[in-house]
Coordinates of C-alpha atoms in Angstrom, one line a residue:
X299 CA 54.9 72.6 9.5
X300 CA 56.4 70.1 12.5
X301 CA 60.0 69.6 11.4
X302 CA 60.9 66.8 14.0
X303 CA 58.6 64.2 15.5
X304 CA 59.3 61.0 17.6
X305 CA 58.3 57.7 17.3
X306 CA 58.3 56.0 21.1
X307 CA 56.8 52.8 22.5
X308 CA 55.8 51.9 25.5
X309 CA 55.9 48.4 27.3
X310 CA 51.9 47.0 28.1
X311 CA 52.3 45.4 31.6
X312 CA 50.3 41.9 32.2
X313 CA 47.6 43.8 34.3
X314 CA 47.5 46.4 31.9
X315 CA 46.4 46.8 28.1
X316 CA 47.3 49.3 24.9
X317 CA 44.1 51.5 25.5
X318 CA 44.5 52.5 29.0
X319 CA 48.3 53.1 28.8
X320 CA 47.2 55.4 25.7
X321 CA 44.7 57.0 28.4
X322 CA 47.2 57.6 31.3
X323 CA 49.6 59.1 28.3
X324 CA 47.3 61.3 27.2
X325 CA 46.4 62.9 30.2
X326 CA 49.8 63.0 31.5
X327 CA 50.9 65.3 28.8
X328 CA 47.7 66.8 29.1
X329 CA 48.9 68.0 32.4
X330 CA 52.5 68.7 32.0
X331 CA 53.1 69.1 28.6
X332 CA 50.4 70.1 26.9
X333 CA 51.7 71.7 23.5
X334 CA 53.0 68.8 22.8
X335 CA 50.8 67.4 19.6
X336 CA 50.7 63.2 20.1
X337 CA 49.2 60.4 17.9
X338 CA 48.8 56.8 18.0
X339 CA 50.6 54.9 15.7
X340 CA 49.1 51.8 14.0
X341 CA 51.8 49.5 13.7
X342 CA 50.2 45.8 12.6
X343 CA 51.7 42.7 14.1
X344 CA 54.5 41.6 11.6
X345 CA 55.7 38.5 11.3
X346 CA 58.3 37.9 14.0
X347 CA 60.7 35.8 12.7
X348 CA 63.7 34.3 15.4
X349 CA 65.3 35.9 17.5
X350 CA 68.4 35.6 15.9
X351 CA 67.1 37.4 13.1
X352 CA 65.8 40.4 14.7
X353 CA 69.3 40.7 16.0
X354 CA 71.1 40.3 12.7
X355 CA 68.1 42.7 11.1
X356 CA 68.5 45.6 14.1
X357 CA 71.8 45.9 13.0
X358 CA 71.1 47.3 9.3
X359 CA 68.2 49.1 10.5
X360 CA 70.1 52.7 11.6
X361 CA 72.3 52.4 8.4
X362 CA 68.9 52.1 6.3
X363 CA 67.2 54.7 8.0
X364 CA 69.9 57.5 7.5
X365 CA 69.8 56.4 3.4
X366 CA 66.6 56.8 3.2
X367 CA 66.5 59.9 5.3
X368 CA 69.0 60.8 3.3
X369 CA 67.2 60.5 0.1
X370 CA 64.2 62.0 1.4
X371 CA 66.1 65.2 2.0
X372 CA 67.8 64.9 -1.5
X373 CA 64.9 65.2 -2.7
X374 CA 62.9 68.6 -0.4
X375 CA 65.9 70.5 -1.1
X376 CA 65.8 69.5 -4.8
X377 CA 62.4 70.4 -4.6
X378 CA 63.2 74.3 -2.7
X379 CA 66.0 75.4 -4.8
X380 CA 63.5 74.0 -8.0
X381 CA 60.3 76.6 -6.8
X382 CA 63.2 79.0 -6.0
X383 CA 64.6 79.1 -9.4
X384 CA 61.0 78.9 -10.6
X385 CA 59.3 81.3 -8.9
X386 CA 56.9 78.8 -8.1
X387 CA 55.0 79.2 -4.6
X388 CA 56.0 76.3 -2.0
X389 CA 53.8 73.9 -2.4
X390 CA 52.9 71.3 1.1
X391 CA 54.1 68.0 0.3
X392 CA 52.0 65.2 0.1
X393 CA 51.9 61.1 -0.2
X394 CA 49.0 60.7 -1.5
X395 CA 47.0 63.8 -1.4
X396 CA 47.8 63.6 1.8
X397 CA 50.0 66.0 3.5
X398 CA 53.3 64.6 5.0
X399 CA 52.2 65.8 8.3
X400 CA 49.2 64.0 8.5
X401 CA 50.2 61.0 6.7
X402 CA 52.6 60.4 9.5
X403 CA 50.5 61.2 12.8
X404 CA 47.2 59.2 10.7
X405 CA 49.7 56.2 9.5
X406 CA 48.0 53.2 8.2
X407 CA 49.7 50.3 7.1
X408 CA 49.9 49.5 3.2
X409 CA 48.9 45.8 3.1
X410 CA 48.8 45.4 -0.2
X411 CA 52.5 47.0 -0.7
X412 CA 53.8 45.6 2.3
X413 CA 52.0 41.5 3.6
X414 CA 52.6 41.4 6.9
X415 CA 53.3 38.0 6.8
X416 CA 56.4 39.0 4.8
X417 CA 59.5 38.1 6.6
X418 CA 61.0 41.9 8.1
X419 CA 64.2 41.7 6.6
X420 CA 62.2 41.4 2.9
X421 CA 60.1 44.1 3.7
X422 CA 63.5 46.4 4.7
X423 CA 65.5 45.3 1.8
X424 CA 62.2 46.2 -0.6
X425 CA 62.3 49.3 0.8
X426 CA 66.1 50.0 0.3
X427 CA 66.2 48.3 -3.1
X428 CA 62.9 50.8 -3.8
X429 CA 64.6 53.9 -2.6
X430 CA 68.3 53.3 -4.0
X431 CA 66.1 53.0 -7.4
X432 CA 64.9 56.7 -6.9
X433 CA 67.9 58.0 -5.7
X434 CA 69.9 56.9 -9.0
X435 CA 66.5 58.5 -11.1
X436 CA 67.0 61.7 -9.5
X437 CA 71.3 61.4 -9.7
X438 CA 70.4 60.9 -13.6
X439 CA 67.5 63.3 -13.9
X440 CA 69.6 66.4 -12.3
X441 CA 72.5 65.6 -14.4
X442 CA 70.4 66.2 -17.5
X443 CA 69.2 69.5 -15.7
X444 CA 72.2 70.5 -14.6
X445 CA 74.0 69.9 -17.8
X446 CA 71.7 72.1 -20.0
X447 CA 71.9 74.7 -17.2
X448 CA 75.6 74.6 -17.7
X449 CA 75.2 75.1 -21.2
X450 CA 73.3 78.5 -20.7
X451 CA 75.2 80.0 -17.8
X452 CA 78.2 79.4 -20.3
X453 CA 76.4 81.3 -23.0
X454 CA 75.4 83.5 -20.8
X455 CA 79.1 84.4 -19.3
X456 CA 80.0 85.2 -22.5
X457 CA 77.2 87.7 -23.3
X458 CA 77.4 89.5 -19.8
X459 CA 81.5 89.5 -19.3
X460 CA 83.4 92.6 -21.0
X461 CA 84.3 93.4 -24.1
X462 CA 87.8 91.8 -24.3
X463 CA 86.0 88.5 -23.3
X464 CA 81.9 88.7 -24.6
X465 CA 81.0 87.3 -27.9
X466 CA 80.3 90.1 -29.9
X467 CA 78.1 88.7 -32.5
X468 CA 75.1 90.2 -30.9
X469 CA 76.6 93.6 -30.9
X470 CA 77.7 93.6 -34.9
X471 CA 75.1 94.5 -37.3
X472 CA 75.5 93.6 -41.0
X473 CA 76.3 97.2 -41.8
X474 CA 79.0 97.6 -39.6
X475 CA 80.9 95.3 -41.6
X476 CA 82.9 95.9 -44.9
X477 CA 83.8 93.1 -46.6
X478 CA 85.2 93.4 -50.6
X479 CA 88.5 91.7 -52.6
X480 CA 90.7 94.2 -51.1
X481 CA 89.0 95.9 -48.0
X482 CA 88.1 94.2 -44.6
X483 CA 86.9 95.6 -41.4
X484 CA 88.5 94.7 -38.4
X485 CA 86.9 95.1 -34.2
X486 CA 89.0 97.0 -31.7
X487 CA 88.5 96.6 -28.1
X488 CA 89.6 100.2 -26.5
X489 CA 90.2 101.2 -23.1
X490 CA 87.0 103.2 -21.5
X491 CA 89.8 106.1 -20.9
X492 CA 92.2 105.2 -23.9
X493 CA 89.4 106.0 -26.4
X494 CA 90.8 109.3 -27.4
X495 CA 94.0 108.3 -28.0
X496 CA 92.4 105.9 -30.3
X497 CA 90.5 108.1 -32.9
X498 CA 93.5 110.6 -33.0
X499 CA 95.9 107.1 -33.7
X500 CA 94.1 104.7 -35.4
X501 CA 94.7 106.4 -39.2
X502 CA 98.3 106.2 -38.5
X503 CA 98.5 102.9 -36.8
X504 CA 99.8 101.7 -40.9
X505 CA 99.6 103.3 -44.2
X506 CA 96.4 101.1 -45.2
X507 CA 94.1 102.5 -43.1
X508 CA 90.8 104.3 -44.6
X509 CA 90.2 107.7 -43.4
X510 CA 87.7 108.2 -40.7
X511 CA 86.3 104.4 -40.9
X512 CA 86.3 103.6 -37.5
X513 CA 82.5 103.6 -36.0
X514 CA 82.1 102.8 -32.0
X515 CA 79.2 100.1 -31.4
X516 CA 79.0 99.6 -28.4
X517 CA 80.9 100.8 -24.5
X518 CA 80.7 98.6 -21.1
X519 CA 82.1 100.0 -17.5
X520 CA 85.8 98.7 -18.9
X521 CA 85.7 99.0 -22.8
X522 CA 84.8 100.6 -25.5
X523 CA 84.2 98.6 -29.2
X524 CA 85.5 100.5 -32.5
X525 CA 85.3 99.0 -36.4
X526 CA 88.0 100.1 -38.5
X527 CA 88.3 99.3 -42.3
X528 CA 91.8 98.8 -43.9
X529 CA 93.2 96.9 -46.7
X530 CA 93.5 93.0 -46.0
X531 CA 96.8 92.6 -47.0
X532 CA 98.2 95.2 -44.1
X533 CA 95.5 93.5 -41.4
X534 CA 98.1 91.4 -39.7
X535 CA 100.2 94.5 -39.2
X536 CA 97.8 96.7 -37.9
X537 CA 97.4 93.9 -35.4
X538 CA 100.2 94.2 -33.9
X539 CA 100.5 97.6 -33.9
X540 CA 97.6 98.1 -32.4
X541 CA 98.3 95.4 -29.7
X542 CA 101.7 98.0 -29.1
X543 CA 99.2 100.7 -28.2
X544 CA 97.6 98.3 -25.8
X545 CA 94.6 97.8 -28.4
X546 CA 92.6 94.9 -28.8
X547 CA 91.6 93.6 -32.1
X548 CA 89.5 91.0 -31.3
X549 CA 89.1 87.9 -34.1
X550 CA 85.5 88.4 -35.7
X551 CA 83.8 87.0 -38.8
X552 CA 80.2 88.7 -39.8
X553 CA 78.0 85.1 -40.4
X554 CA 75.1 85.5 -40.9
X555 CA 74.3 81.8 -41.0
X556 CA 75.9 81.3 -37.6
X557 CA 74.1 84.3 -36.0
X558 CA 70.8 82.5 -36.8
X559 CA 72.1 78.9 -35.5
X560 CA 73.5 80.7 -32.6
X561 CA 70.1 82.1 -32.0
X562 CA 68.1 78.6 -32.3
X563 CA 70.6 77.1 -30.4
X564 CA 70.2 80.2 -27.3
X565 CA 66.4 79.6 -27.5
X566 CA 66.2 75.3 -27.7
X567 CA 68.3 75.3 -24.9
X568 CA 66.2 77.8 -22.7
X569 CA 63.1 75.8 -23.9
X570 CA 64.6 72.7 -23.4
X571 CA 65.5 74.1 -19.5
X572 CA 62.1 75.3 -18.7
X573 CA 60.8 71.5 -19.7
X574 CA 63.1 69.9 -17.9
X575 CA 62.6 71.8 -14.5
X576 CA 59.3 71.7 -14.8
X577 CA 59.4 67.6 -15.3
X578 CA 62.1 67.7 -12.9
X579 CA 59.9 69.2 -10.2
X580 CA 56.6 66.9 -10.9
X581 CA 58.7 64.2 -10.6
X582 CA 60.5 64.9 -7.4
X583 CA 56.5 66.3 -6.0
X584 CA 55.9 62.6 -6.8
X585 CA 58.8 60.9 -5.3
X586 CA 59.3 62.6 -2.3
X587 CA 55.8 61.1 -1.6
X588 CA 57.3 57.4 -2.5
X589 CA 60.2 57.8 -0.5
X590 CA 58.1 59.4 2.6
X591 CA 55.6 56.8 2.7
X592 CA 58.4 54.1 2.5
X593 CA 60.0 55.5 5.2
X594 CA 56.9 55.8 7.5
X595 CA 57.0 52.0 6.6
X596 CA 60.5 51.3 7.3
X597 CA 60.2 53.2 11.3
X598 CA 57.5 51.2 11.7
X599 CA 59.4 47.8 10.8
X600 CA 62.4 49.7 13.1
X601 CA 59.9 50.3 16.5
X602 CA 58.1 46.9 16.0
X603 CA 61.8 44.9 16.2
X604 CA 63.1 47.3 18.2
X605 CA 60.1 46.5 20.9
X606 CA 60.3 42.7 20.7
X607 CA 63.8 42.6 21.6
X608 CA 63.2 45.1 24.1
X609 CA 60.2 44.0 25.6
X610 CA 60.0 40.5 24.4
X611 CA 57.1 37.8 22.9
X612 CA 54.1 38.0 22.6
X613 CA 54.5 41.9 21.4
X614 CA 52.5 44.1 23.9
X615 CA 53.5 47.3 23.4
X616 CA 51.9 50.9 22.8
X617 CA 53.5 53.0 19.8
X618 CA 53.1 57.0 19.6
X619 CA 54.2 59.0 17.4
X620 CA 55.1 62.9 19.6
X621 CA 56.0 66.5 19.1
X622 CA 57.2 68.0 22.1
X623 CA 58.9 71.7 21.9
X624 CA 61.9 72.0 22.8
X625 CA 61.5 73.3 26.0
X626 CA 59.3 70.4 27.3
X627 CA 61.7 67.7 25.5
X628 CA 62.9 66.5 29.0
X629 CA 59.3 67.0 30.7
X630 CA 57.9 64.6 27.6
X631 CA 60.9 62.3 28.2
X632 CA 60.3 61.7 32.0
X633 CA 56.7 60.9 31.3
X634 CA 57.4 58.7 29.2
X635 CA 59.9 56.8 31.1
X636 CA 57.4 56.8 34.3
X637 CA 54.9 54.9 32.7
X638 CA 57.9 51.9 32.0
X639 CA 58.0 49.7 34.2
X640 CA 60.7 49.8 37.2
X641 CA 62.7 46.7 35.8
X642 CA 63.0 48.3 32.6
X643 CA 63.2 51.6 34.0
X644 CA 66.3 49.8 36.0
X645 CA 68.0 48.3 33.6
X646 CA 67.7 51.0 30.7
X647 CA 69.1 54.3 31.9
X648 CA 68.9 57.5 31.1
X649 CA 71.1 59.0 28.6
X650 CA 72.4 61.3 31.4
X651 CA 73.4 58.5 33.4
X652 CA 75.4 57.2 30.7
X653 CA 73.0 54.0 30.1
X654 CA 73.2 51.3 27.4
X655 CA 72.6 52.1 23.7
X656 CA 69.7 51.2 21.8
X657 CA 70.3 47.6 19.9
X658 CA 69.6 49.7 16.8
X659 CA 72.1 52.1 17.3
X660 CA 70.4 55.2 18.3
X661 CA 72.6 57.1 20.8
X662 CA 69.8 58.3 22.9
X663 CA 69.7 55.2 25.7
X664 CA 65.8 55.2 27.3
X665 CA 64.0 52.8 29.3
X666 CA 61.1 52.8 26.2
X667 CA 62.2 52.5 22.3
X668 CA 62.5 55.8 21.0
X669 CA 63.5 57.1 17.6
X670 CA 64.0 60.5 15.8
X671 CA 62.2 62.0 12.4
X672 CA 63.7 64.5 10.8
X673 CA 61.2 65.5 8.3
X674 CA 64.4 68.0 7.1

């Protein structure tokens, strides 16, 4: 998929109309730039307004266009690192059912979303009011994501870290456990290489201990885990005489109850994941086409005022939408600028001779309006 596009226009001189400067376009870059994939694009007449508004209006217009861009991009990468975690296959955007591609090279103007007779500066602040709306859907939507996600890579740190850190409920069966009104059984953390000394110590660690008790569960690449069963009364002892030896006895209560709440709580919160990713991702699919069709609207507000204060009343102007390669960027460039007319030509420089900027900000500086679309 195109990545980049332009949107230009082109001045329509008195002798002169839309159609035939589309011609002489078209076969120019025929001729000398012929990968380069170009569209008309269908920009209605708006409503004009004065001049003084267009002025006060082109001077919002770059700031609008990077939040929206902006949100747009939010919103793909959202969208990547959602299949990505998925394992879903990229799917091609679309506005709708149309892909983003073609939406923008066949753009048609909504009417019914956007009168033309509506002043511009309504139609721009619709659009910004619209998209700062989905931006603070998707700030609250992730959160929610994120949030559980948080919950389960917490859960899951402490089943995958070592032994002196895990929970270790998983890893204790009932029978492991002795429990009576004198006898409790207690969970030692070991040293991978320390283990021997433990079985030849642990009988002798206090005078409580019962013989041969202690049972090894489970072993990671840094620990081993030993039960040991001793009288209660002495456990506190043996705690710190084990901790002398550079033992571990972890804290550890055998609940059955909480296992199984554990367990429900593990599996609602994986559940409750997968649903919201999947909503997540449906309603980014759907929003990135909102936000992409508003912004095809908003560049197209952007070259319209852009062209009357460049080229003046009544508007006559062509508007293209272009992909040149990179290597034909300054080939596509000087054909466009040759079919300007030499006062405009004059008076709007070329970037590389350090001419004026564009009254909406852009810092490329060309005898024709031109603008940049980053799809990402």
């Amino acid at each position: 998929m195109t990545t980049r596009y332009w949107t230009a226009s082109l001045p329509v001189g008195q002798a002169s109309s839309a159609s035939s400067l589309w011609s002489r376009l078209q076969e120019s870059i025929s001729k000398q730039a012929f990968d380069t994939a170009l569209y008309r694009f269908n920009i209605p007449n708006l409503r004009v307004g004065t001049l003084d508004s267009l002025l006060a209006l082109s001077d919002d217009l770059l700031k609008s266009n990077n939040f929206i861009e902006g949100v747009s991009h939010k919103i793909r990468r959202q969208i990547e690192e959602l299949e990505r975690v998925s394992g879903v296959v990229s799917s091609s955007l679309t506005v709708d059912g149309v892909p983003v591609d073609s939406y923008l090279t066949r753009f048609a103007w909504d009417e019914a979303k956007y009168p033309t007779m509506s002043p511009l500066k309504d139609i721009v602040d619709g659009i910004h009011v619209q998209i700062a709306k989905i931006e603070d859907d998707l700030k609250v939507r992730v959160a929610e994501y994120s949030n559980v996600r948080s919950q389960l890579n917490a859960i899951n740190r402490k089943q995958a870290g070592s032994l002196a850190v895990r929970d270790l409920s998983n890893l204790v069966k009932p029978q492991d456990i002795v429990t009576s009104e004198h006898l409790i059984t207690l969970l030692a953390v070991v040293s991978k290489y320390s283990q021997k000394d433990w079985l030849t110590s642990y009988e002798t660690l206090t005078d409580y201990v019962v013989p041969r008790s202690s049972k090894k569960l489970h072993e990671d690449n840094e620990y081993a885990l030993y039960t040991v069963t001793l009288f209660s009364r002495d456990a506190d002892n043996f705690r710190t005489k084990a901790r002398e030896r550079s033992f571990q006895v972890r804290d550890f209560e055998y609940n059955p109850e909480t296992q199984d709440s554990r367990k429900q709580e593990l599996e609602k919160l994986m559940q409750d994941q997968d649903t919201l990713r999947s909503s997540l991702l449906q309603w980014c699919y759907t929003s990135y086409g909102e936000v992409f069709s508003s912004w095809m609207h908003f560049c197209a507000v952007r070259v319209f005022s852009e062209s009357i204060l460049r080229y003046g009343l009544p508007p006559s102007f062509l508007s293209v939408v272009l992909s040149p390669s990179v290597k034909n960027e300054k080939k596509v460039r000087s054909i466009l600028e040759g079919l300007c007319s030499s006062s405009n030509s004059t008076y709007w420089k070329t970037e590389d001779e350090g001419g004026m900027a564009g009254f909406a900000g852009d810092a490329d500086a060309h005898p024709y309006v031109s603008f940049t679309i980053n799809l990402i």
